[in-house]
mmCIF file of C-alpha atoms in Angstrom:
data_model
loop_
_atom_site.group_PDB
_atom_site.id
_atom_site.type_symbol
_atom_site.label_atom_id
_atom_site.label_comp_id
_atom_site.label_asym_id
_atom_site.label_seq_id
_atom_site.Cartn_x
_atom_site.Cartn_y
_atom_site.Cartn_z
ATOM 1 C CA MET A 22 1.886 -3.373 30.410
ATOM 2 C CA ASN A 23 -1.096 -5.075 28.782
ATOM 3 C CA ARG A 24 -1.293 -8.733 29.745
ATOM 4 C CA VAL A 25 -2.499 -11.253 27.202
ATOM 5 C CA THR A 26 -5.349 -13.309 28.628
ATOM 6 C CA GLN A 27 -4.645 -16.757 27.325
ATOM 7 C CA SER A 28 -4.611 -20.274 28.798
ATOM 8 C CA CYS A 29 -4.393 -23.851 27.601
ATOM 9 C CA ALA A 30 -8.099 -24.276 28.280
ATOM 10 C CA ALA A 31 -8.933 -21.206 26.204
ATOM 11 C CA LEU A 32 -6.828 -22.471 23.317
ATOM 12 C CA LEU A 33 -8.496 -25.873 23.425
ATOM 13 C CA LEU A 34 -11.925 -24.253 23.518
ATOM 14 C CA ALA A 35 -11.078 -22.039 20.562
ATOM 15 C CA SER A 36 -9.836 -25.061 18.599
ATOM 16 C CA PHE A 37 -13.015 -27.000 19.293
ATOM 17 C CA GLU A 38 -15.143 -23.978 18.319
ATOM 18 C CA ALA A 39 -13.219 -23.559 15.069
ATOM 19 C CA LEU A 40 -13.707 -27.196 14.154
ATOM 20 C CA ALA A 41 -17.382 -27.049 15.052
ATOM 21 C CA ASP A 42 -17.808 -23.987 12.824
ATOM 22 C CA GLY A 43 -15.898 -25.645 10.011
ATOM 23 C CA ASN A 44 -13.191 -22.985 10.399
ATOM 24 C CA SER A 45 -10.035 -25.019 10.801
ATOM 25 C CA ASN A 46 -8.190 -22.529 8.562
ATOM 26 C CA PHE A 47 -7.312 -20.262 11.488
ATOM 27 C CA ASP A 48 -6.407 -20.508 15.169
ATOM 28 C CA VAL A 49 -6.495 -17.909 17.911
ATOM 29 C CA LEU A 50 -2.881 -17.410 18.980
ATOM 30 C CA ALA A 51 -3.709 -14.806 21.635
ATOM 31 C CA ASN A 52 -6.620 -12.921 23.149
ATOM 32 C CA LEU A 53 -5.747 -9.228 23.411
ATOM 33 C CA ASP A 54 -7.043 -6.627 25.861
ATOM 34 C CA THR A 55 -6.443 -3.691 23.486
ATOM 35 C CA GLY A 56 -7.521 -3.444 19.854
ATOM 36 C CA PRO A 57 -4.592 -4.060 17.505
ATOM 37 C CA GLY A 58 -3.951 -2.072 14.354
ATOM 38 C CA ASN A 59 -1.596 -3.945 12.012
ATOM 39 C CA VAL A 60 0.842 -6.807 12.547
ATOM 40 C CA THR A 61 4.280 -7.710 11.268
ATOM 41 C CA ALA A 62 6.649 -10.568 12.009
ATOM 42 C CA THR A 63 10.419 -10.624 11.648
ATOM 43 C CA ALA A 64 12.503 -13.373 10.095
ATOM 44 C CA ASN A 65 13.745 -14.393 13.549
ATOM 45 C CA GLY A 66 10.226 -14.833 14.914
ATOM 46 C CA ARG A 67 9.365 -11.574 16.675
ATOM 47 C CA ILE A 68 5.710 -10.496 16.412
ATOM 48 C CA ILE A 69 5.117 -6.745 16.515
ATOM 49 C CA MET A 70 1.778 -4.946 16.334
ATOM 50 C CA SER A 71 0.569 -1.394 16.154
ATOM 51 C CA GLN A 72 -2.294 -0.583 18.540
ATOM 52 C CA HIS A 73 -5.230 1.067 16.863
ATOM 53 C CA GLN A 74 -5.564 4.776 17.577
ATOM 54 C CA PHE A 75 -9.373 4.507 17.672
ATOM 55 C CA TYR A 76 -8.910 2.893 21.108
ATOM 56 C CA GLN A 77 -6.518 5.521 22.508
ATOM 57 C CA PRO A 78 -3.871 2.943 23.512
ATOM 58 C CA GLN A 79 -1.212 3.496 26.143
ATOM 59 C CA TYR A 80 1.451 2.305 23.684
ATOM 60 C CA THR A 81 1.163 2.850 19.945
ATOM 61 C CA VAL A 82 3.384 -0.141 19.044
ATOM 62 C CA VAL A 83 3.908 -3.322 21.049
ATOM 63 C CA GLU A 84 5.695 -6.645 20.793
ATOM 64 C CA TYR A 85 3.867 -9.871 21.622
ATOM 65 C CA LYS A 86 6.305 -11.813 23.779
ATOM 66 C CA ASP A 87 5.804 -14.455 26.480
ATOM 67 C CA GLN A 88 2.028 -13.899 26.441
ATOM 68 C CA ALA A 89 2.459 -10.188 27.166
ATOM 69 C CA LEU A 90 2.424 -6.953 25.174
ATOM 70 C CA LEU A 91 5.627 -4.945 25.622
ATOM 71 C CA PRO A 92 6.170 -1.396 24.292
ATOM 72 C CA PHE A 93 8.162 -1.412 21.059
ATOM 73 C CA PRO A 94 10.833 -0.397 20.404
ATOM 74 C CA ASN A 95 10.861 0.988 23.946
ATOM 75 C CA ARG A 96 8.590 2.881 26.315
ATOM 76 C CA GLU A 97 10.187 6.227 25.534
ATOM 77 C CA MET A 98 9.217 6.096 21.858
ATOM 78 C CA SER A 99 5.924 4.208 22.123
ATOM 79 C CA ALA A 100 4.141 5.623 25.179
ATOM 80 C CA ALA A 101 1.295 8.072 24.603
ATOM 81 C CA ASP A 102 2.522 10.247 27.485
ATOM 82 C CA SER A 103 6.161 10.270 26.378
ATOM 83 C CA THR A 104 7.923 13.623 26.080
ATOM 84 C CA ALA A 105 10.747 12.264 23.919
ATOM 85 C CA THR A 106 11.940 14.402 21.015
ATOM 86 C CA ILE A 107 11.324 11.542 18.598
ATOM 87 C CA LYS A 108 8.257 9.533 19.543
ATOM 88 C CA LEU A 109 5.572 7.499 17.835
ATOM 89 C CA ASP A 110 2.203 9.239 17.827
ATOM 90 C CA SER A 111 -0.296 7.020 16.007
ATOM 91 C CA VAL A 112 1.109 4.106 14.046
ATOM 92 C CA LEU A 113 -1.068 1.803 11.957
ATOM 93 C CA GLY A 114 0.978 0.464 9.028
ATOM 94 C CA ILE A 115 3.909 -1.687 10.149
ATOM 95 C CA ARG A 116 6.247 -3.924 8.134
ATOM 96 C CA SER A 117 9.660 -5.538 8.595
ATOM 97 C CA ASP A 118 12.388 -6.255 6.057
ATOM 98 C CA ASN A 119 15.025 -8.934 5.670
ATOM 99 C CA ASN A 120 17.642 -6.669 7.267
ATOM 100 C CA GLY A 121 15.853 -6.771 10.615
ATOM 101 C CA ILE A 122 14.415 -3.263 10.274
ATOM 102 C CA VAL A 123 10.851 -2.739 11.477
ATOM 103 C CA TRP A 124 9.234 0.103 9.538
ATOM 104 C CA MET A 125 6.404 1.997 11.247
ATOM 105 C CA LEU A 126 4.093 4.424 9.462
ATOM 106 C CA ASP A 127 3.039 7.139 11.910
ATOM 107 C CA ASN A 128 0.026 9.091 10.632
ATOM 108 C CA GLY A 129 0.382 11.669 13.441
ATOM 109 C CA MET A 130 -3.378 12.109 13.798
ATOM 110 C CA ARG A 131 -3.671 11.779 17.583
ATOM 111 C CA SER A 132 -1.572 14.886 18.166
ATOM 112 C CA GLY A 133 -1.828 16.599 14.793
ATOM 113 C CA VAL A 134 1.879 16.184 13.996
ATOM 114 C CA THR A 135 3.576 15.645 10.645
ATOM 115 C CA PRO A 136 3.286 12.038 9.404
ATOM 116 C CA LYS A 137 6.515 10.073 9.258
ATOM 117 C CA LEU A 138 8.007 6.714 8.336
ATOM 118 C CA VAL A 139 10.241 5.321 11.073
ATOM 119 C CA GLY A 140 12.713 2.471 10.615
ATOM 120 C CA TRP A 141 13.970 0.722 13.752
ATOM 121 C CA ASN A 142 16.917 -1.671 13.498
ATOM 122 C CA THR A 143 16.125 -4.687 15.690
ATOM 123 C CA LYS A 144 19.684 -5.993 15.341
ATOM 124 C CA THR A 145 21.388 -2.887 16.735
ATOM 125 C CA ASN A 146 18.319 -1.722 18.716
ATOM 126 C CA LYS A 147 18.748 1.760 17.265
ATOM 127 C CA LEU A 148 16.863 4.174 15.045
ATOM 128 C CA GLN A 149 17.772 3.368 11.435
ATOM 129 C CA ARG A 150 15.781 5.909 9.423
ATOM 130 C CA LEU A 151 13.359 8.777 9.970
ATOM 131 C CA ILE A 152 11.493 10.173 6.966
ATOM 132 C CA TYR A 153 8.932 12.956 7.399
ATOM 133 C CA LEU A 154 5.993 13.287 5.007
ATOM 134 C CA PRO A 155 5.001 16.972 5.092
ATOM 135 C CA ALA A 156 2.395 18.684 2.923
ATOM 136 C CA PRO A 157 1.802 18.503 0.016
ATOM 137 C CA ILE A 158 3.130 14.912 0.042
ATOM 138 C CA ALA A 159 0.699 14.213 2.874
ATOM 139 C CA PRO A 160 -2.007 16.900 2.656
ATOM 140 C CA LYS A 161 -4.005 18.286 5.562
ATOM 141 C CA ASP A 162 -6.608 15.512 5.322
ATOM 142 C CA ALA A 163 -4.051 12.722 4.829
ATOM 143 C CA PHE A 164 -4.522 9.392 6.597
ATOM 144 C CA VAL A 165 -1.335 7.520 5.671
ATOM 145 C CA ASN A 166 -2.513 4.083 6.543
ATOM 146 C CA ASP A 167 -0.627 1.118 5.155
ATOM 147 C CA PHE A 168 2.354 0.470 2.916
ATOM 148 C CA ALA A 169 4.378 -2.098 1.013
ATOM 149 C CA LEU A 170 8.143 -2.462 1.223
ATOM 150 C CA ASP A 171 10.247 -3.111 -1.863
ATOM 151 C CA ALA A 172 13.660 -4.377 -0.775
ATOM 152 C CA GLN A 173 14.952 -4.759 -4.342
ATOM 153 C CA HIS A 174 14.405 -1.116 -5.278
ATOM 154 C CA ASN A 175 14.611 0.162 -1.665
ATOM 155 C CA TYR A 176 11.272 1.954 -1.801
ATOM 156 C CA ALA A 177 8.086 2.101 0.246
ATOM 157 C CA PHE A 178 4.674 2.493 -1.372
ATOM 158 C CA ILE A 179 2.155 4.104 0.979
ATOM 159 C CA SER A 180 -1.624 4.128 0.661
ATOM 160 C CA ASP A 181 -3.339 7.402 1.598
ATOM 161 C CA PRO A 182 -7.158 7.392 1.408
ATOM 162 C CA ALA A 183 -7.114 11.081 2.447
ATOM 163 C CA GLY A 184 -10.498 12.715 1.890
ATOM 164 C CA GLY A 185 -11.610 10.230 -0.748
ATOM 165 C CA ALA A 186 -11.532 12.282 -3.943
ATOM 166 C CA ASN A 187 -7.852 13.135 -3.358
ATOM 167 C CA ALA A 188 -6.769 9.615 -2.359
ATOM 168 C CA ALA A 189 -3.324 8.683 -3.686
ATOM 169 C CA LEU A 190 -0.233 6.547 -3.343
ATOM 170 C CA ILE A 191 2.980 7.975 -1.887
ATOM 171 C CA VAL A 192 6.267 6.677 -3.296
ATOM 172 C CA VAL A 193 9.164 6.964 -0.844
ATOM 173 C CA ASN A 194 12.831 6.441 -1.692
ATOM 174 C CA LEU A 195 14.199 4.823 1.480
ATOM 175 C CA SER A 196 17.777 5.704 0.543
ATOM 176 C CA THR A 197 17.287 9.446 0.068
ATOM 177 C CA GLY A 198 14.009 10.077 1.907
ATOM 178 C CA ALA A 199 12.543 11.753 -1.173
ATOM 179 C CA ALA A 200 8.804 11.215 -1.607
ATOM 180 C CA ARG A 201 6.247 11.793 -4.374
ATOM 181 C CA ARG A 202 2.444 11.724 -4.363
ATOM 182 C CA VAL A 203 1.116 9.822 -7.370
ATOM 183 C CA LEU A 204 -2.158 8.604 -8.903
ATOM 184 C CA GLU A 205 -4.132 11.165 -6.882
ATOM 185 C CA GLY A 206 -7.826 10.900 -7.743
ATOM 186 C CA HIS A 207 -7.311 7.892 -10.026
ATOM 187 C CA ARG A 208 -10.140 5.349 -10.190
ATOM 188 C CA SER A 209 -7.863 2.735 -8.599
ATOM 189 C CA VAL A 210 -7.516 4.706 -5.350
ATOM 190 C CA VAL A 211 -10.772 6.623 -4.842
ATOM 191 C CA PRO A 212 -13.693 4.924 -3.043
ATOM 192 C CA GLU A 213 -16.689 3.510 -4.827
ATOM 193 C CA ASN A 214 -20.238 4.339 -3.778
ATOM 194 C CA VAL A 215 -20.689 1.189 -1.692
ATOM 195 C CA ASP A 216 -21.676 1.080 1.989
ATOM 196 C CA LEU A 217 -20.099 -1.263 4.525
ATOM 197 C CA VAL A 218 -22.711 -3.143 6.554
ATOM 198 C CA ILE A 219 -21.597 -5.662 9.185
ATOM 199 C CA ASP A 220 -24.061 -7.815 11.145
ATOM 200 C CA ASN A 221 -26.892 -5.768 9.606
ATOM 201 C CA VAL A 222 -25.493 -2.519 11.031
ATOM 202 C CA PRO A 223 -24.054 0.112 8.672
ATOM 203 C CA ILE A 224 -20.733 1.770 9.431
ATOM 204 C CA GLN A 225 -21.466 5.372 10.440
ATOM 205 C CA VAL A 226 -19.424 8.359 11.552
ATOM 206 C CA LYS A 227 -20.875 11.161 13.659
ATOM 207 C CA THR A 228 -19.929 14.612 12.392
ATOM 208 C CA PRO A 229 -19.239 17.555 14.755
ATOM 209 C CA SER A 230 -22.805 18.728 14.068
ATOM 210 C CA GLY A 231 -24.187 15.372 15.195
ATOM 211 C CA GLU A 232 -25.120 14.116 11.725
ATOM 212 C CA LEU A 233 -24.529 10.422 10.998
ATOM 213 C CA VAL A 234 -22.821 9.737 7.662
ATOM 214 C CA LYS A 235 -21.709 6.519 5.997
ATOM 215 C CA PRO A 236 -18.018 6.905 5.161
ATOM 216 C CA HIS A 237 -16.491 5.759 1.888
ATOM 217 C CA ILE A 238 -12.750 5.233 2.319
ATOM 218 C CA GLY A 239 -10.221 5.251 -0.493
ATOM 219 C CA VAL A 240 -7.039 3.290 -1.032
ATOM 220 C CA ASN A 241 -5.985 1.260 2.003
ATOM 221 C CA PRO A 242 -5.013 -2.350 1.183
ATOM 222 C CA ILE A 243 -1.597 -2.570 -0.478
ATOM 223 C CA THR A 244 1.064 -5.250 -0.924
ATOM 224 C CA GLU A 245 3.780 -6.279 -3.375
ATOM 225 C CA ASP A 246 4.603 -9.703 -4.794
ATOM 226 C CA LEU A 247 7.737 -11.498 -3.663
ATOM 227 C CA ALA A 248 9.451 -10.817 -6.990
ATOM 228 C CA ASN A 249 9.135 -7.080 -6.294
ATOM 229 C CA GLU A 250 7.443 -6.708 -9.667
ATOM 230 C CA TRP A 251 3.756 -5.899 -9.067
ATOM 231 C CA VAL A 252 2.214 -3.658 -6.405
ATOM 232 C CA TYR A 253 -1.400 -4.594 -5.617
ATOM 233 C CA PHE A 254 -3.783 -2.042 -4.105
ATOM 234 C CA GLY A 255 -7.318 -0.738 -4.093
ATOM 235 C CA PRO A 256 -9.852 1.361 -2.210
ATOM 236 C CA MET A 257 -11.146 -0.061 1.047
ATOM 237 C CA HIS A 258 -14.688 0.844 -0.038
ATOM 238 C CA GLY A 259 -14.278 -0.671 -3.457
ATOM 239 C CA LEU A 260 -14.997 -3.928 -5.232
ATOM 240 C CA GLY A 261 -11.897 -4.019 -7.384
ATOM 241 C CA LEU A 262 -8.210 -4.760 -6.770
ATOM 242 C CA TYR A 263 -5.672 -3.033 -9.011
ATOM 243 C CA ARG A 264 -1.979 -3.431 -9.723
ATOM 244 C CA ILE A 265 0.934 -1.536 -11.231
ATOM 245 C CA LYS A 266 4.565 -2.461 -11.742
ATOM 246 C CA ALA A 267 6.929 -1.187 -9.038
ATOM 247 C CA ALA A 268 9.329 -0.120 -11.787
ATOM 248 C CA ASP A 269 6.649 2.219 -13.135
ATOM 249 C CA LEU A 270 5.856 3.692 -9.712
ATOM 250 C CA ILE A 271 9.494 4.649 -9.168
ATOM 251 C CA ASN A 272 10.019 5.921 -12.716
ATOM 252 C CA GLU A 273 10.016 9.702 -12.282
ATOM 253 C CA SER A 274 10.214 10.285 -16.033
ATOM 254 C CA LEU A 275 6.609 9.139 -16.523
ATOM 255 C CA THR A 276 4.005 11.892 -16.658
ATOM 256 C CA PRO A 277 0.925 11.529 -14.404
ATOM 257 C CA GLN A 278 -1.093 10.539 -17.474
ATOM 258 C CA GLU A 279 1.466 7.939 -18.553
ATOM 259 C CA LEU A 280 1.624 6.489 -15.046
ATOM 260 C CA ALA A 281 -2.171 6.288 -14.863
ATOM 261 C CA ARG A 282 -2.209 4.223 -18.044
ATOM 262 C CA LYS A 283 0.115 1.684 -16.404
ATOM 263 C CA VAL A 284 -2.529 0.740 -13.810
ATOM 264 C CA GLU A 285 -4.620 -2.341 -14.517
ATOM 265 C CA ARG A 286 -7.680 -3.742 -12.781
ATOM 266 C CA TYR A 287 -6.583 -7.127 -11.460
ATOM 267 C CA SER A 288 -9.653 -8.748 -9.908
ATOM 268 C CA ASP A 289 -12.850 -8.393 -7.953
ATOM 269 C CA LYS A 290 -12.606 -8.085 -4.180
ATOM 270 C CA PRO A 291 -14.945 -7.437 -1.252
ATOM 271 C CA ILE A 292 -14.731 -4.347 0.956
ATOM 272 C CA SER A 293 -11.454 -4.991 2.753
ATOM 273 C CA ASP A 294 -8.710 -3.578 4.935
ATOM 274 C CA GLY A 295 -5.096 -4.861 4.927
ATOM 275 C CA ILE A 296 -3.805 -7.554 2.555
ATOM 276 C CA SER A 297 -0.804 -9.845 2.119
ATOM 277 C CA ILE A 298 0.562 -12.158 -0.578
ATOM 278 C CA ASP A 299 2.370 -15.504 -0.634
ATOM 279 C CA GLN A 300 5.054 -16.951 -2.897
ATOM 280 C CA ASN A 301 2.407 -18.355 -5.254
ATOM 281 C CA ASN A 302 0.692 -14.943 -5.564
ATOM 282 C CA ASN A 303 -2.350 -15.835 -3.473
ATOM 283 C CA ILE A 304 -3.599 -12.541 -1.993
ATOM 284 C CA TYR A 305 -5.143 -12.732 1.501
ATOM 285 C CA LEU A 306 -7.664 -10.229 2.830
ATOM 286 C CA GLY A 307 -10.319 -9.642 5.446
ATOM 287 C CA ASP A 308 -13.830 -9.855 3.998
ATOM 288 C CA LEU A 309 -15.246 -7.247 6.384
ATOM 289 C CA ALA A 310 -18.955 -7.438 5.568
ATOM 290 C CA ASN A 311 -18.997 -11.222 5.962
ATOM 291 C CA ASN A 312 -16.785 -11.721 9.056
ATOM 292 C CA ALA A 313 -14.455 -13.770 6.909
ATOM 293 C CA ILE A 314 -10.931 -14.285 5.608
ATOM 294 C CA GLY A 315 -10.685 -14.602 1.845
ATOM 295 C CA VAL A 316 -8.120 -15.157 -0.865
ATOM 296 C CA ILE A 317 -7.708 -14.012 -4.458
ATOM 297 C CA ALA A 318 -6.028 -16.874 -6.299
ATOM 298 C CA PRO A 319 -3.551 -16.475 -9.184
ATOM 299 C CA ASN A 320 -6.467 -17.130 -11.561
ATOM 300 C CA ARG A 321 -7.889 -13.832 -10.182
ATOM 301 C CA GLN A 322 -10.906 -15.535 -8.597
ATOM 302 C CA TYR A 323 -11.957 -14.684 -5.042
ATOM 303 C CA ARG A 324 -13.142 -17.204 -2.451
ATOM 304 C CA GLN A 325 -13.520 -17.384 1.313
ATOM 305 C CA LEU A 326 -11.072 -19.405 3.384
ATOM 306 C CA ALA A 327 -12.907 -19.068 6.700
ATOM 307 C CA GLN A 328 -16.026 -17.415 8.051
ATOM 308 C CA CYS A 329 -16.817 -17.039 11.738
ATOM 309 C CA PRO A 330 -18.300 -14.433 14.126
ATOM 310 C CA ARG A 331 -14.855 -14.135 15.715
ATOM 311 C CA LEU A 332 -13.450 -12.842 12.393
ATOM 312 C CA SER A 333 -14.998 -9.492 13.166
ATOM 313 C CA TRP A 334 -12.956 -6.937 11.169
ATOM 314 C CA VAL A 335 -9.790 -8.777 10.184
ATOM 315 C CA ASP A 336 -7.559 -5.752 9.717
ATOM 316 C CA SER A 337 -4.075 -6.877 8.758
ATOM 317 C CA PHE A 338 -1.930 -9.846 7.693
ATOM 318 C CA SER A 339 1.773 -10.614 7.814
ATOM 319 C CA PHE A 340 3.880 -13.640 7.053
ATOM 320 C CA GLY A 341 6.433 -14.666 9.629
ATOM 321 C CA ALA A 342 9.154 -17.253 10.064
ATOM 322 C CA ASN A 343 8.576 -20.743 8.610
ATOM 323 C CA GLY A 344 5.856 -19.500 6.277
ATOM 324 C CA GLN A 345 3.383 -18.768 9.071
ATOM 325 C CA LEU A 346 0.655 -16.213 8.293
ATOM 326 C CA TYR A 347 -0.557 -13.950 11.115
ATOM 327 C CA ALA A 348 -3.614 -11.699 11.222
ATOM 328 C CA VAL A 349 -5.353 -9.436 13.734
ATOM 329 C CA VAL A 350 -9.007 -8.855 14.600
ATOM 330 C CA ASN A 351 -9.999 -5.476 16.104
ATOM 331 C CA ARG A 352 -13.776 -4.987 15.612
ATOM 332 C CA LEU A 353 -13.376 -1.412 14.401
ATOM 333 C CA HIS A 354 -17.018 -1.274 13.318
ATOM 334 C CA ARG A 355 -18.016 -1.385 17.004
ATOM 335 C CA SER A 356 -15.650 1.438 17.992
ATOM 336 C CA ALA A 357 -17.113 4.853 18.723
ATOM 337 C CA THR A 358 -15.399 6.261 15.626
ATOM 338 C CA LEU A 359 -17.223 3.968 13.191
ATOM 339 C CA ASN A 360 -20.339 3.262 15.248
ATOM 340 C CA GLY A 361 -21.871 6.726 15.268
ATOM 341 C CA GLY A 362 -20.131 7.758 18.484
ATOM 342 C CA ASP A 363 -21.340 4.709 20.452
ATOM 343 C CA ASP A 364 -18.443 2.577 21.710
ATOM 344 C CA GLN A 365 -19.593 -1.045 21.720
ATOM 345 C CA SER A 366 -16.211 -2.654 20.950
ATOM 346 C CA LYS A 367 -15.062 -4.873 23.803
ATOM 347 C CA PRO A 368 -12.123 -7.247 24.324
ATOM 348 C CA PRO A 369 -10.946 -9.837 23.700
ATOM 349 C CA TYR A 370 -9.465 -8.905 20.355
ATOM 350 C CA PHE A 371 -7.415 -11.516 18.547
ATOM 351 C CA LEU A 372 -4.010 -12.321 17.154
ATOM 352 C CA LEU A 373 -4.575 -15.164 14.682
ATOM 353 C CA LYS A 374 -2.548 -17.821 12.923
ATOM 354 C CA VAL A 375 -4.008 -18.413 9.458
ATOM 355 C CA LYS A 376 -3.361 -21.557 7.454
ATOM 356 C CA ALA A 377 -1.937 -20.092 4.272
ATOM 357 C CA LEU A 378 -2.045 -21.870 0.926
ATOM 358 C CA ALA A 379 1.709 -21.352 0.472
ATOM 359 C CA ALA A 380 4.639 -19.821 2.340
ATOM 360 C CA GLY A 381 5.385 -16.112 2.212
ATOM 361 C CA LEU A 382 8.126 -13.621 2.994
ATOM 362 C CA PRO A 383 8.541 -12.682 6.683
ATOM 363 C CA GLY A 384 7.290 -9.149 7.296
ATOM 364 C CA ARG A 385 5.096 -9.055 4.173
#
């Protein structure tokens, strides 16, 4: 079990530091010993996080409870050394719906297994749904990363940056398990030729031959408005956010060309990871290059909400009960994977409470 190193004194110190930095728009809820991946929160107040696979965690999904991290949904499914028939391998994307189901997107990359979408019913404490995403839905170089849930249409929309040029969205019917790969190679999902530089250090990946390359990652951030009308998405390494109507994504009668014409560029954005949206259509994101949290307002203009050295790779957001917005910080740019093979990422990592401009839907 990973303990959460947190005390009243630490919380007071963090509050004073935030005020001194002019960053009263967020608070550190918990200091974490292991780098988180994504976060979700249920309507009844449970906070559940994936643990980022770059850090080889003991448990791939955990629940933050009583200042501790507990394997979720149980040790048998979440432990890296589990021999269970159905187990979680490497979860990043995680969302919860209003039926109490926590959906976990397992990219399978730690063990080279088929990606899958797993729904766990927190009310019955049982497996609700298991949907595999085999090739060609998720090709050999797939990196199914994040997703949006549409409770009205009962669909999930998954972002897959894949190898860049073949980035795409995956549309999953949660009722039947049927899945389609759409918008592959479209300008809205492929990366732009922009480098990510944080604290004057470029993000670099070391190839098997020892060469250092600057990665450009395709579609990653994705969310849907509370009316279940518009799906917002864009490449991580990209300076534009796009949107398309959910009704068009699920319309199988549209040809690929017709569907592509339904996509519109919504706004500018910085290089960013996960996003969320509130009831007023403010879109929250991590401004990675600037150690900041930002928002795209309904007028489509971007601005920063907070900037601080502690906001070092804000990866994911989720609304919880009572309109509270949570986020996680995991410093991925200091991990060996993105730091040219040199692991300089050290705890504490953070679970944050962000002061949102309006309330949102729990789990989104």
